[in-house]
Amino acid sequence: MFSPITTKEVQSGAFQNVIYAVSNMQGWRSTQEDTHIIKKLFPANALGMFGVFDGHGGTYSSHYLKDNFVNIVNEILTNKTTPPGKDFMSGLLVEAFLETDRQIFDTAKTVKHVGSGTTACVCIYGQEKFYTAWAGDSRVILCRHGKAIPMTVDHKPALETERRRIRNCGGMVMNNRVQGILAVSRALGDFNFKDSSKPAEEYVVSGTPEIFEIDRDEDEDEFLLLACDGIWDVMSNQQACTFVRKRLQQMARMKGLTVDMKLGMVERIASQVLDECLRLGSRDNMTCAIVVFETSKSLLRKPSPVSMACSVL
């Protein structure tokens, strides 16, 4: 390609004191393999669910998640016979990831699709907590009082815990890639690296997600940022958080904005993240989702002279 494809697809909406926007760009890649999901008023005491999926080896797996993940979660919920307990949401997400992985395999048994895979990063916005499940290197960041709180850790083959797991499952890591080929150690799909005769926990490339939970803080929690690695290749967690926060603070201090005006502003901020990452040299597909909490008092605060002096020092 002689130039990147910079056309953006944008989706936005508002619910339960939340303003959100998602923007994606094909960039320098020949195809767009990123997808995402937004589900408002999700069951099991959840206010919403957000997810980003970064496909590789074709679009099949990432599009399967986009089209089916919510339905799979709903079906699991329908079949639950026990009341929700302490670990209910975490167990639900693990079960949904593994069932989605199984279904991708059942529907992709062709040479064309068997090599297709995708990262998966899903965050449920609950009444009292955030629940994040992920497999791969897409990330969720919580901006709390200006600080980027990572809610995921990239599943890379070079990570010691992942390297050990891969070896225990009969695989190897070479040049920081699984079998010298795949750059992520966990993903859905990628059945060239999975022996379906074995249990899922023995797959060399695991579809089992890790889970992270954190209590909500309505005053200090400002926004969630979900993005695929096209963003993280060129921005740190804090750089992305600060880039978005500066613009959201300007919006939050404006008076008399309608919901439509706010939606337009958050859409522009999400798209500006992509433009900035392109400028910084990102060569990948890019997807950025911003979920803004309008109950946050932190976004409205002006920095005190003391904190400004500390930041200079």
GROMACS .gro file of C-alpha atoms in nm:
model
  313
    1MET     CA    1   0.000   0.000   0.000
    2PHE     CA    2   0.125   0.348  -0.090
    3SER     CA    3  -0.084   0.522   0.174
    4PRO     CA    4  -0.298   0.422   0.474
    5ILE     CA    5  -0.676   0.395   0.454
    6THR     CA    6  -0.784   0.661   0.701
    7THR     CA    7  -1.162   0.636   0.661
    8LYS     CA    8  -1.317   0.577   1.002
    9GLU     CA    9  -1.625   0.388   1.113
   10VAL     CA   10  -1.774   0.541   1.426
   11GLN     CA   11  -2.044   0.420   1.663
   12SER     CA   12  -2.169   0.610   1.967
   13GLY     CA   13  -2.450   0.616   2.221
   14ALA     CA   14  -2.561   0.709   2.571
   15PHE     CA   15  -2.719   0.522   2.862
   16GLN     CA   16  -2.722   0.523   3.244
   17ASN     CA   17  -2.504   0.837   3.276
   18VAL     CA   18  -2.259   0.692   3.023
   19ILE     CA   19  -2.145   0.845   2.693
   20TYR     CA   20  -1.949   0.612   2.467
   21ALA     CA   21  -1.793   0.616   2.121
   22VAL     CA   22  -1.596   0.364   1.917
   23SER     CA   23  -1.382   0.454   1.617
   24ASN     CA   24  -1.186   0.218   1.393
   25MET     CA   25  -0.948   0.266   1.101
   26GLN     CA   26  -0.800   0.015   0.856
   27GLY     CA   27  -0.470   0.205   0.842
   28TRP     CA   28  -0.180   0.042   0.659
   29ARG     CA   29  -0.328  -0.309   0.655
   30SER     CA   30  -0.484  -0.457   0.342
   31THR     CA   31  -0.798  -0.562   0.532
   32GLN     CA   32  -0.979  -0.450   0.848
   33GLU     CA   33  -0.975  -0.739   1.095
   34ASP     CA   34  -1.078  -0.546   1.410
   35THR     CA   35  -1.435  -0.568   1.540
   36HIS     CA   36  -1.614  -0.459   1.857
   37ILE     CA   37  -1.935  -0.499   2.055
   38ILE     CA   38  -2.147  -0.267   2.268
   39LYS     CA   39  -2.433  -0.409   2.475
   40LYS     CA   40  -2.640  -0.178   2.694
   41LEU     CA   41  -2.831  -0.288   3.004
   42PHE     CA   42  -2.673  -0.630   3.008
   43PRO     CA   43  -2.832  -0.903   3.228
   44ALA     CA   44  -2.701  -1.021   3.565
   45ASN     CA   45  -2.699  -0.674   3.724
   46ALA     CA   46  -2.470  -0.528   3.457
   47LEU     CA   47  -2.524  -0.183   3.311
   48GLY     CA   48  -2.331  -0.255   2.995
   49MET     CA   49  -2.072  -0.467   2.818
   50PHE     CA   50  -1.797  -0.345   2.585
   51GLY     CA   51  -1.553  -0.552   2.382
   52VAL     CA   52  -1.280  -0.518   2.120
   53PHE     CA   53  -1.151  -0.803   1.906
   54ASP     CA   54  -0.833  -0.793   1.696
   55GLY     CA   55  -0.839  -1.059   1.426
   56HIS     CA   56  -0.541  -1.218   1.253
   57GLY     CA   57  -0.512  -1.476   0.977
   58GLY     CA   58  -0.840  -1.352   0.833
   59THR     CA   59  -1.159  -1.189   0.959
   60TYR     CA   60  -1.357  -1.502   1.046
   61SER     CA   61  -1.289  -1.528   1.419
   62SER     CA   62  -1.319  -1.159   1.508
   63HIS     CA   63  -1.645  -1.129   1.314
   64TYR     CA   64  -1.779  -1.445   1.480
   65LEU     CA   65  -1.728  -1.280   1.818
   66LYS     CA   66  -1.895  -0.960   1.703
   67ASP     CA   67  -2.197  -1.150   1.573
   68ASN     CA   68  -2.233  -1.416   1.843
   69PHE     CA   69  -2.066  -1.334   2.175
   70VAL     CA   70  -2.362  -1.153   2.331
   71ASN     CA   71  -2.601  -1.433   2.229
   72ILE     CA   72  -2.365  -1.694   2.374
   73VAL     CA   73  -2.353  -1.511   2.708
   74ASN     CA   74  -2.733  -1.480   2.709
   75GLU     CA   75  -2.773  -1.850   2.637
   76ILE     CA   76  -2.540  -1.942   2.922
   77LEU     CA   77  -2.736  -1.713   3.154
   78THR     CA   78  -3.064  -1.873   3.045
   79ASN     CA   79  -2.932  -2.217   3.133
   80LYS     CA   80  -2.795  -2.118   3.473
   81THR     CA   81  -2.980  -2.296   3.754
   82THR     CA   82  -2.789  -2.153   4.049
   83PRO     CA   83  -2.837  -1.797   4.179
   84PRO     CA   84  -2.555  -1.547   4.123
   85GLY     CA   85  -2.279  -1.572   4.383
   86LYS     CA   86  -1.951  -1.401   4.455
   87ASP     CA   87  -1.769  -1.532   4.146
   88PHE     CA   88  -2.072  -1.545   3.918
   89MET     CA   89  -1.963  -1.281   3.666
   90SER     CA   90  -1.607  -1.411   3.641
   91GLY     CA   91  -1.729  -1.765   3.585
   92LEU     CA   92  -1.979  -1.643   3.327
   93LEU     CA   93  -1.707  -1.469   3.125
   94VAL     CA   94  -1.471  -1.769   3.134
   95GLU     CA   95  -1.752  -2.000   3.023
   96ALA     CA   96  -1.852  -1.763   2.744
   97PHE     CA   97  -1.496  -1.738   2.609
   98LEU     CA   98  -1.451  -2.116   2.604
   99GLU     CA   99  -1.792  -2.177   2.445
  100THR     CA  100  -1.720  -1.915   2.179
  101ASP     CA  101  -1.385  -2.079   2.107
  102ARG     CA  102  -1.556  -2.417   2.070
  103GLN     CA  103  -1.819  -2.275   1.837
  104ILE     CA  104  -1.559  -2.105   1.619
  105PHE     CA  105  -1.388  -2.440   1.578
  106ASP     CA  106  -1.714  -2.616   1.494
  107THR     CA  107  -1.801  -2.362   1.225
  108ALA     CA  108  -1.454  -2.298   1.082
  109LYS     CA  109  -1.341  -2.649   0.990
  110THR     CA  110  -1.203  -2.549   0.653
  111VAL     CA  111  -0.849  -2.484   0.539
  112LYS     CA  112  -0.956  -2.128   0.469
  113HIS     CA  113  -1.065  -2.048   0.823
  114VAL     CA  114  -0.881  -2.289   1.052
  115GLY     CA  115  -0.588  -2.046   1.079
  116SER     CA  116  -0.807  -1.751   1.168
  117GLY     CA  117  -0.779  -1.620   1.522
  118THR     CA  118  -0.857  -1.315   1.731
  119THR     CA  119  -0.773  -1.149   2.056
  120ALA     CA  120  -1.073  -1.081   2.279
  121CYS     CA  121  -1.105  -0.816   2.546
  122VAL     CA  122  -1.441  -0.766   2.719
  123CYS     CA  123  -1.533  -0.536   3.006
  124ILE     CA  124  -1.862  -0.556   3.194
  125TYR     CA  125  -1.972  -0.238   3.370
  126GLY     CA  126  -2.159  -0.365   3.675
  127GLN     CA  127  -2.351  -0.201   3.955
  128GLU     CA  128  -2.052  -0.209   4.191
  129LYS     CA  129  -1.757  -0.345   3.994
  130PHE     CA  130  -1.584  -0.358   3.658
  131TYR     CA  131  -1.517  -0.712   3.531
  132THR     CA  132  -1.263  -0.760   3.254
  133ALA     CA  133  -1.191  -1.083   3.065
  134TRP     CA  134  -0.922  -1.100   2.801
  135ALA     CA  135  -0.718  -1.332   2.584
  136GLY     CA  136  -0.440  -1.171   2.383
  137ASP     CA  137  -0.295  -0.821   2.371
  138SER     CA  138  -0.597  -0.594   2.335
  139ARG     CA  139  -0.633  -0.384   2.650
  140VAL     CA  140  -0.876  -0.211   2.885
  141ILE     CA  141  -0.756   0.093   3.079
  142LEU     CA  142  -0.953   0.263   3.356
  143CYS     CA  143  -0.874   0.633   3.399
  144ARG     CA  144  -0.926   0.712   3.767
  145HIS     CA  145  -0.847   1.070   3.873
  146GLY     CA  146  -0.612   1.104   3.578
  147LYS     CA  147  -0.419   0.784   3.646
  148ALA     CA  148  -0.422   0.497   3.398
  149ILE     CA  149  -0.513   0.175   3.578
  150PRO     CA  150  -0.441  -0.128   3.356
  151MET     CA  151  -0.717  -0.388   3.372
  152THR     CA  152  -0.534  -0.633   3.146
  153VAL     CA  153  -0.181  -0.765   3.094
  154ASP     CA  154  -0.077  -0.853   2.738
  155HIS     CA  155  -0.067  -1.226   2.673
  156LYS     CA  156   0.269  -1.243   2.497
  157PRO     CA  157   0.478  -1.560   2.455
  158ALA     CA  158   0.776  -1.383   2.615
  159LEU     CA  159   0.583  -1.334   2.941
  160GLU     CA  160   0.737  -1.586   3.179
  161THR     CA  161   0.407  -1.729   3.305
  162GLU     CA  162   0.288  -1.773   2.946
  163ARG     CA  163   0.619  -1.920   2.829
  164ARG     CA  164   0.599  -2.178   3.108
  165ARG     CA  165   0.234  -2.259   3.027
  166ILE     CA  166   0.315  -2.305   2.657
  167ARG     CA  167   0.601  -2.542   2.734
  168ASN     CA  168   0.387  -2.742   2.977
  169CYS     CA  169   0.132  -2.785   2.697
  170GLY     CA  170   0.394  -2.922   2.458
  171GLY     CA  171   0.464  -2.603   2.263
  172MET     CA  172   0.769  -2.381   2.233
  173VAL     CA  173   0.853  -2.013   2.217
  174MET     CA  174   1.098  -1.903   1.948
  175ASN     CA  175   1.178  -1.541   1.862
  176ASN     CA  176   0.911  -1.440   2.115
  177ARG     CA  177   0.642  -1.620   1.913
  178VAL     CA  178   0.446  -1.939   1.975
  179GLN     CA  179   0.613  -2.207   1.762
  180GLY     CA  180   0.802  -1.917   1.605
  181ILE     CA  181   0.479  -1.802   1.435
  182LEU     CA  182   0.212  -1.643   1.654
  183ALA     CA  183   0.280  -1.317   1.841
  184VAL     CA  184   0.012  -1.371   2.111
  185SER     CA  185  -0.003  -1.662   2.353
  186ARG     CA  186  -0.381  -1.658   2.407
  187ALA     CA  187  -0.652  -1.612   2.146
  188LEU     CA  188  -0.982  -1.750   2.027
  189GLY     CA  189  -0.962  -1.951   1.707
  190ASP     CA  190  -0.606  -2.028   1.589
  191PHE     CA  191  -0.681  -2.399   1.569
  192ASN     CA  192  -0.347  -2.473   1.405
  193PHE     CA  193  -0.219  -2.442   1.763
  194LYS     CA  194  -0.497  -2.636   1.939
  195ASP     CA  195  -0.554  -3.009   1.968
  196SER     CA  196  -0.931  -3.048   2.009
  197SER     CA  197  -0.885  -3.398   2.153
  198LYS     CA  198  -0.735  -3.236   2.463
  199PRO     CA  199  -0.910  -3.024   2.727
  200ALA     CA  200  -0.902  -2.648   2.666
  201GLU     CA  201  -0.655  -2.587   2.948
  202GLU     CA  202  -0.395  -2.791   2.755
  203TYR     CA  203  -0.412  -2.588   2.434
  204VAL     CA  204  -0.076  -2.436   2.340
  205VAL     CA  205  -0.257  -2.115   2.240
  206SER     CA  206  -0.517  -2.082   2.511
  207GLY     CA  207  -0.867  -1.945   2.469
  208THR     CA  208  -0.912  -1.932   2.847
  209PRO     CA  209  -0.931  -1.567   2.955
  210GLU     CA  210  -0.775  -1.407   3.256
  211ILE     CA  211  -1.016  -1.211   3.475
  212PHE     CA  212  -0.966  -0.880   3.653
  213GLU     CA  213  -1.217  -0.720   3.892
  214ILE     CA  214  -1.206  -0.375   4.046
  215ASP     CA  215  -1.457  -0.184   4.259
  216ARG     CA  216  -1.612   0.121   4.098
  217ASP     CA  217  -1.560   0.472   4.237
  218GLU     CA  218  -1.835   0.696   4.099
  219ASP     CA  219  -1.655   1.019   4.193
  220GLU     CA  220  -1.307   0.932   4.068
  221ASP     CA  221  -1.366   0.694   3.775
  222GLU     CA  222  -1.355   0.910   3.463
  223PHE     CA  223  -1.361   0.675   3.164
  224LEU     CA  224  -1.270   0.334   3.025
  225LEU     CA  225  -1.046   0.303   2.722
  226LEU     CA  226  -1.058  -0.022   2.524
  227ALA     CA  227  -0.825  -0.061   2.227
  228CYS     CA  228  -0.646  -0.311   2.008
  229ASP     CA  229  -0.268  -0.323   1.982
  230GLY     CA  230  -0.258  -0.077   1.692
  231ILE     CA  231  -0.292   0.183   1.967
  232TRP     CA  232  -0.058   0.025   2.221
  233ASP     CA  233   0.219  -0.027   1.967
  234VAL     CA  234   0.285   0.348   1.980
  235MET     CA  235   0.123   0.477   2.302
  236SER     CA  236   0.170   0.377   2.664
  237ASN     CA  237  -0.131   0.331   2.889
  238GLN     CA  238  -0.073   0.667   3.055
  239GLN     CA  239  -0.006   0.851   2.730
  240ALA     CA  240  -0.337   0.731   2.587
  241CYS     CA  241  -0.518   0.812   2.911
  242THR     CA  242  -0.374   1.165   2.925
  243PHE     CA  243  -0.446   1.228   2.557
  244VAL     CA  244  -0.814   1.139   2.603
  245ARG     CA  245  -0.853   1.299   2.946
  246LYS     CA  246  -0.729   1.642   2.837
  247ARG     CA  247  -0.998   1.657   2.570
  248LEU     CA  248  -1.272   1.516   2.791
  249GLN     CA  249  -1.197   1.775   3.058
  250GLN     CA  250  -1.255   2.050   2.803
  251MET     CA  251  -1.589   1.891   2.716
  252ALA     CA  252  -1.692   1.838   3.079
  253ARG     CA  253  -1.643   2.206   3.162
  254MET     CA  254  -1.861   2.331   2.877
  255LYS     CA  255  -2.209   2.442   2.976
  256GLY     CA  256  -2.536   2.366   2.804
  257LEU     CA  257  -2.421   2.072   2.592
  258THR     CA  258  -2.693   1.840   2.463
  259VAL     CA  259  -2.644   1.465   2.455
  260ASP     CA  260  -2.595   1.482   2.078
  261MET     CA  261  -2.322   1.743   2.121
  262LYS     CA  262  -2.145   1.525   2.378
  263LEU     CA  263  -2.172   1.222   2.151
  264GLY     CA  264  -2.014   1.416   1.867
  265MET     CA  265  -1.730   1.531   2.089
  266VAL     CA  266  -1.650   1.183   2.222
  267GLU     CA  267  -1.664   1.048   1.866
  268ARG     CA  268  -1.408   1.308   1.762
  269ILE     CA  269  -1.182   1.225   2.057
  270ALA     CA  270  -1.189   0.852   1.973
  271SER     CA  271  -1.101   0.934   1.611
  272GLN     CA  272  -0.828   1.176   1.720
  273VAL     CA  273  -0.662   0.889   1.910
  274LEU     CA  274  -0.640   0.695   1.582
  275ASP     CA  275  -0.501   0.992   1.391
  276GLU     CA  276  -0.239   1.052   1.660
  277CYS     CA  277  -0.133   0.684   1.659
  278LEU     CA  278  -0.106   0.691   1.280
  279ARG     CA  279   0.115   0.998   1.311
  280LEU     CA  280   0.328   0.816   1.570
  281GLY     CA  281   0.388   0.531   1.326
  282SER     CA  282   0.124   0.263   1.393
  283ARG     CA  283   0.107   0.020   1.099
  284ASP     CA  284  -0.182  -0.192   1.223
  285ASN     CA  285  -0.561  -0.179   1.215
  286MET     CA  286  -0.678   0.048   1.495
  287THR     CA  287  -0.987   0.044   1.718
  288CYS     CA  288  -1.048   0.274   2.014
  289ALA     CA  289  -1.354   0.267   2.242
  290ILE     CA  290  -1.406   0.541   2.503
  291VAL     CA  291  -1.668   0.498   2.777
  292VAL     CA  292  -1.719   0.821   2.974
  293PHE     CA  293  -1.886   0.829   3.317
  294GLU     CA  294  -2.083   1.151   3.353
  295THR     CA  295  -2.117   1.102   3.730
  296SER     CA  296  -1.740   1.155   3.763
  297LYS     CA  297  -1.651   1.462   3.968
  298SER     CA  298  -1.284   1.413   3.894
  299LEU     CA  299  -1.310   1.530   3.533
  300LEU     CA  300  -1.457   1.860   3.648
  301ARG     CA  301  -1.188   1.942   3.903
  302LYS     CA  302  -0.922   2.193   3.819
  303PRO     CA  303  -0.569   2.099   3.927
  304SER     CA  304  -0.462   2.270   4.249
  305PRO     CA  305  -0.150   2.491   4.250
  306VAL     CA  306   0.021   2.232   4.472
  307SER     CA  307  -0.044   1.943   4.231
  308MET     CA  308   0.063   2.161   3.936
  309ALA     CA  309   0.389   2.243   4.113
  310CYS     CA  310   0.446   1.873   4.189
  311SER     CA  311   0.390   1.782   3.826
  312VAL     CA  312   0.651   2.040   3.718
  313LEU     CA  313   0.898   1.909   3.974
   0.00000   0.00000   0.00000
